[in-house]
PDB file of C-alpha atoms in Angstrom:
ATOM      1  CA  MET A 747      -8.752   1.478   0.361  1.00  0.00           C
ATOM      2  CA  PHE A 748      -5.389   2.071   1.839  1.00  0.00           C
ATOM      3  CA  PHE A 749      -3.497   4.964   3.479  1.00  0.00           C
ATOM      4  CA  ALA A 750      -3.447   7.305   0.491  1.00  0.00           C
ATOM      5  CA  SER A 751      -7.152   7.107  -0.211  1.00  0.00           C
ATOM      6  CA  SER A 752      -8.164   6.790   3.507  1.00  0.00           C
ATOM      7  CA  ASN A 753      -6.559  10.106   4.258  1.00  0.00           C
ATOM      8  CA  ASP A 754      -9.024  11.761   1.896  1.00  0.00           C
ATOM      9  CA  LEU A 755     -11.962   9.849   3.007  1.00  0.00           C
ATOM     10  CA  TYR A 756     -12.510  11.883   6.190  1.00  0.00           C
ATOM     11  CA  THR A 757     -13.052  15.097   4.285  1.00  0.00           C
ATOM     12  CA  GLN A 758     -15.543  13.748   1.805  1.00  0.00           C
ATOM     13  CA  PHE A 759     -18.659  14.052   4.118  1.00  0.00           C
ATOM     14  CA  GLU A 760     -20.729  17.100   4.827  1.00  0.00           C
ATOM     15  CA  TYR A 761     -21.133  16.065   8.634  1.00  0.00           C
ATOM     16  CA  ALA A 762     -23.323  19.009   9.744  1.00  0.00           C
ATOM     17  CA  ASP A 763     -25.567  18.777   6.554  1.00  0.00           C
ATOM     18  CA  ASP A 764     -25.880  15.047   6.335  1.00  0.00           C
ATOM     19  CA  PRO A 765     -29.000  13.214   7.695  1.00  0.00           C
ATOM     20  CA  ASP A 766     -29.306  11.803  11.095  1.00  0.00           C
ATOM     21  CA  ARG A 767     -28.562   8.290   9.771  1.00  0.00           C
ATOM     22  CA  VAL A 768     -25.687   7.741   7.401  1.00  0.00           C
ATOM     23  CA  VAL A 769     -24.879   4.594   5.619  1.00  0.00           C
ATOM     24  CA  ILE A 770     -21.339   4.007   4.079  1.00  0.00           C
ATOM     25  CA  ASP A 771     -21.471   1.313   1.513  1.00  0.00           C
ATOM     26  CA  LEU A 772     -18.023  -0.229   1.058  1.00  0.00           C
ATOM     27  CA  SER A 773     -19.211  -3.258  -0.906  1.00  0.00           C
ATOM     28  CA  GLN A 774     -16.904  -2.263  -3.879  1.00  0.00           C
ATOM     29  CA  SER A 775     -13.935  -1.601  -1.449  1.00  0.00           C
ATOM     30  CA  HIS A 776     -11.293  -3.475   0.416  1.00  0.00           C
ATOM     31  CA  ILE A 777      -9.675  -2.280   3.625  1.00  0.00           C
ATOM     32  CA  TRP A 778      -6.016  -2.899   3.157  1.00  0.00           C
ATOM     33  CA  ASP A 779      -4.443  -1.316   6.224  1.00  0.00           C
ATOM     34  CA  ALA A 780      -5.022   0.252   9.696  1.00  0.00           C
ATOM     35  CA  SER A 781      -5.123   3.751   8.443  1.00  0.00           C
ATOM     36  CA  THR A 782      -8.530   3.158   6.639  1.00  0.00           C
ATOM     37  CA  VAL A 783      -9.815   1.648   9.858  1.00  0.00           C
ATOM     38  CA  ALA A 784      -8.685   4.867  11.676  1.00  0.00           C
ATOM     39  CA  SER A 785     -10.364   7.011   9.119  1.00  0.00           C
ATOM     40  CA  LEU A 786     -13.609   5.150   9.539  1.00  0.00           C
ATOM     41  CA  ASP A 787     -13.365   5.473  13.244  1.00  0.00           C
ATOM     42  CA  ALA A 788     -12.780   9.165  12.991  1.00  0.00           C
ATOM     43  CA  ILE A 789     -15.821   9.567  10.608  1.00  0.00           C
ATOM     44  CA  SER A 790     -18.087   7.655  13.036  1.00  0.00           C
ATOM     45  CA  THR A 791     -16.736   9.766  16.000  1.00  0.00           C
ATOM     46  CA  LYS A 792     -17.477  12.952  14.193  1.00  0.00           C
ATOM     47  CA  TYR A 793     -20.925  11.805  13.371  1.00  0.00           C
ATOM     48  CA  GLU A 794     -21.549  10.756  16.975  1.00  0.00           C
ATOM     49  CA  ARG A 795     -20.604  14.132  18.108  1.00  0.00           C
ATOM     50  CA  LYS A 796     -23.182  15.613  15.866  1.00  0.00           C
ATOM     51  CA  VAL A 797     -25.667  13.149  17.392  1.00  0.00           C
ATOM     52  CA  LYS A 798     -25.822  11.228  14.232  1.00  0.00           C
ATOM     53  CA  THR A 799     -25.428   7.517  13.492  1.00  0.00           C
ATOM     54  CA  VAL A 800     -23.325   5.912  10.856  1.00  0.00           C
ATOM     55  CA  GLU A 801     -23.422   2.298   9.582  1.00  0.00           C
ATOM     56  CA  ILE A 802     -20.773   0.749   7.599  1.00  0.00           C
ATOM     57  CA  VAL A 803     -22.055  -1.900   5.302  1.00  0.00           C
ATOM     58  CA  GLY A 804     -20.788  -4.211   2.627  1.00  0.00           C
ATOM     59  CA  LEU A 805     -17.371  -5.137   3.848  1.00  0.00           C
ATOM     60  CA  ASN A 806     -15.970  -8.380   2.444  1.00  0.00           C
ATOM     61  CA  ASP A 807     -14.874 -11.017   5.027  1.00  0.00           C
ATOM     62  CA  ALA A 808     -11.187  -9.832   5.097  1.00  0.00           C
ATOM     63  CA  SER A 809     -11.975  -6.208   5.425  1.00  0.00           C
ATOM     64  CA  ALA A 810     -14.644  -6.868   8.093  1.00  0.00           C
ATOM     65  CA  GLU A 811     -12.155  -8.895  10.099  1.00  0.00           C
ATOM     66  CA  ARG A 812      -9.616  -6.225   9.816  1.00  0.00           C
ATOM     67  CA  HIS A 813     -12.082  -3.437  10.795  1.00  0.00           C
ATOM     68  CA  GLY A 814     -13.463  -5.531  13.712  1.00  0.00           C
ATOM     69  CA  ARG A 815     -10.054  -6.315  14.979  1.00  0.00           C
ATOM     70  CA  LEU A 816      -8.625  -2.667  14.906  1.00  0.00           C
ATOM     71  CA  THR A 817     -11.591  -0.313  15.272  1.00  0.00           C
ATOM     72  CA  GLY A 818     -11.423   1.643  18.442  1.00  0.00           C
ATOM     73  CA  GLU A 819      -7.752   0.657  19.016  1.00  0.00           C
ATOM     74  CA  LEU A 820      -6.072   3.220  16.653  1.00  0.00           C
ATOM     75  CA  PRO A 821      -5.464   6.900  16.934  1.00  0.00           C
ATOM     76  CA  SER A 822      -7.830   8.872  14.703  1.00  0.00           C
ATOM     77  CA  HIS A 823      -7.829  12.316  13.028  1.00  0.00           C
TER      78      HIS A 823
END
């Protein structure tokens, strides 16, 4: 995932109608840049505002490192 796809990622969820616990499986994806981390942060924040939890699973090592290093450090939507 990179900036072009991550821009659309945020709008792909039904935040109000989704269950209280959401799992986002990225096992078939790779985080290529900071914009994807920012989108994932924005998704997590929006769920938190609705008192829901989100878990991101399946990140490969490079994606997990990038996500761990940048999450919470970038401006979001």
